[in-house]
């Protein structure tokens, strides 16, 4: 699914990547590289037949194998790495 980014958590690993002090796990796999891992966003597009998420849902997303792309305005994410955000929470909470 595609989310529009609302908030991003910057972790120590993201800082190391931006400083060029990264190991194999955190190093950029290709360029251009957009850093950031864990994020919160609003669903703007889902795959046909998707049952758990719909356009307009607010979700939190974890990174899978390496933090990347969370600082982008829009991000393609796996639904298996996403969870609904309770209505009582704001994106930055």
Short mmCIF file of C-alpha atoms in Angstrom, two decimals:
data_model
loop_
_atom_site.label_atom_id
_atom_site.label_comp_id
_atom_site.label_asym_id
_atom_site.label_seq_id
_atom_site.Cartn_x
_atom_site.Cartn_y
_atom_site.Cartn_z
CA UNK A 1 0.00 0.00 0.00
CA UNK A 2 1.03 3.63 -0.34
CA UNK A 3 1.06 5.97 2.64
CA UNK A 4 1.48 9.72 2.90
CA UNK A 5 4.02 10.30 5.66
CA UNK A 6 2.77 12.19 8.71
CA UNK A 7 5.60 11.55 11.21
CA UNK A 8 8.94 9.71 11.27
CA UNK A 9 11.08 8.35 14.09
CA UNK A 10 14.77 9.15 13.59
CA UNK A 11 16.83 6.42 15.24
CA UNK A 12 20.58 6.29 15.99
CA UNK A 13 21.04 4.08 12.93
CA UNK A 14 19.56 6.78 10.70
CA UNK A 15 22.05 9.30 12.08
CA UNK A 16 24.95 6.90 11.40
CA UNK A 17 23.77 6.44 7.81
CA UNK A 18 23.56 10.20 7.28
CA UNK A 19 27.08 10.62 8.70
CA UNK A 20 28.47 7.81 6.55
CA UNK A 21 29.23 5.73 9.65
CA UNK A 22 27.17 2.67 8.79
CA UNK A 23 27.71 -1.05 8.60
CA UNK A 24 26.40 -3.56 6.06
CA UNK A 25 22.92 -3.76 7.60
CA UNK A 26 22.31 -0.03 7.61
CA UNK A 27 24.24 1.06 4.56
CA UNK A 28 22.29 2.31 1.55
CA UNK A 29 21.67 -0.51 -0.94
CA UNK A 30 21.36 1.89 -3.86
CA UNK A 31 21.06 5.58 -4.64
CA UNK A 32 19.13 7.76 -4.49
CA UNK A 33 18.69 6.82 -0.84
CA UNK A 34 15.96 8.25 1.41
CA UNK A 35 16.67 7.50 5.09
CA UNK A 36 14.24 6.75 7.88
CA UNK A 37 12.67 3.59 9.24
CA UNK A 38 9.68 3.64 11.57
CA UNK A 39 6.92 6.01 10.50
CA UNK A 40 3.29 6.98 10.71
CA UNK A 41 1.12 7.85 7.76
CA UNK A 42 -2.25 7.97 6.09
CA UNK A 43 -3.13 5.28 3.56
CA UNK A 44 -3.64 6.81 0.10
CA UNK A 45 -3.72 3.62 -1.99
CA UNK A 46 -4.21 -0.10 -1.37
CA UNK A 47 -3.94 -3.20 -3.52
CA UNK A 48 -7.19 -4.49 -4.99
CA UNK A 49 -8.73 -6.97 -2.58
CA UNK A 50 -6.97 -5.55 0.50
CA UNK A 51 -9.19 -6.30 3.51
CA UNK A 52 -7.37 -4.92 6.57
CA UNK A 53 -6.54 -1.37 5.39
CA UNK A 54 -8.46 1.21 3.39
CA UNK A 55 -7.75 4.67 2.00
CA UNK A 56 -7.82 7.20 4.83
CA UNK A 57 -6.65 4.82 7.57
CA UNK A 58 -3.85 6.10 9.80
CA UNK A 59 -1.12 3.51 10.25
CA UNK A 60 2.25 3.01 11.89
CA UNK A 61 4.88 1.16 9.88
CA UNK A 62 8.04 -0.66 10.98
CA UNK A 63 11.01 -1.24 8.71
CA UNK A 64 11.79 -4.79 7.64
CA UNK A 65 15.46 -5.37 6.84
CA UNK A 66 16.97 -1.89 6.85
CA UNK A 67 15.62 1.59 7.61
CA UNK A 68 14.81 3.45 4.41
CA UNK A 69 12.31 5.73 2.69
CA UNK A 70 10.36 6.87 5.77
CA UNK A 71 11.43 10.49 5.23
CA UNK A 72 9.82 10.48 1.79
CA UNK A 73 6.51 12.30 1.36
CA UNK A 74 4.94 9.04 0.12
CA UNK A 75 6.14 5.50 0.78
CA UNK A 76 5.21 2.05 -0.52
CA UNK A 77 4.94 -0.26 2.48
CA UNK A 78 4.07 -3.90 3.10
CA UNK A 79 0.77 -4.36 4.90
CA UNK A 80 2.43 -7.04 7.04
CA UNK A 81 4.60 -4.32 8.61
CA UNK A 82 1.73 -1.91 9.31
CA UNK A 83 -0.76 -1.52 12.14
CA UNK A 84 -3.73 0.79 12.70
CA UNK A 85 -3.21 3.81 14.94
CA UNK A 86 -5.92 4.36 17.58
CA UNK A 87 -8.05 7.45 16.93
CA UNK A 88 -7.10 8.96 20.31
CA UNK A 89 -3.42 9.23 19.31
CA UNK A 90 -1.89 11.94 17.14
CA UNK A 91 0.68 10.95 14.47
CA UNK A 92 3.60 12.11 16.63
CA UNK A 93 2.51 10.07 19.64
#
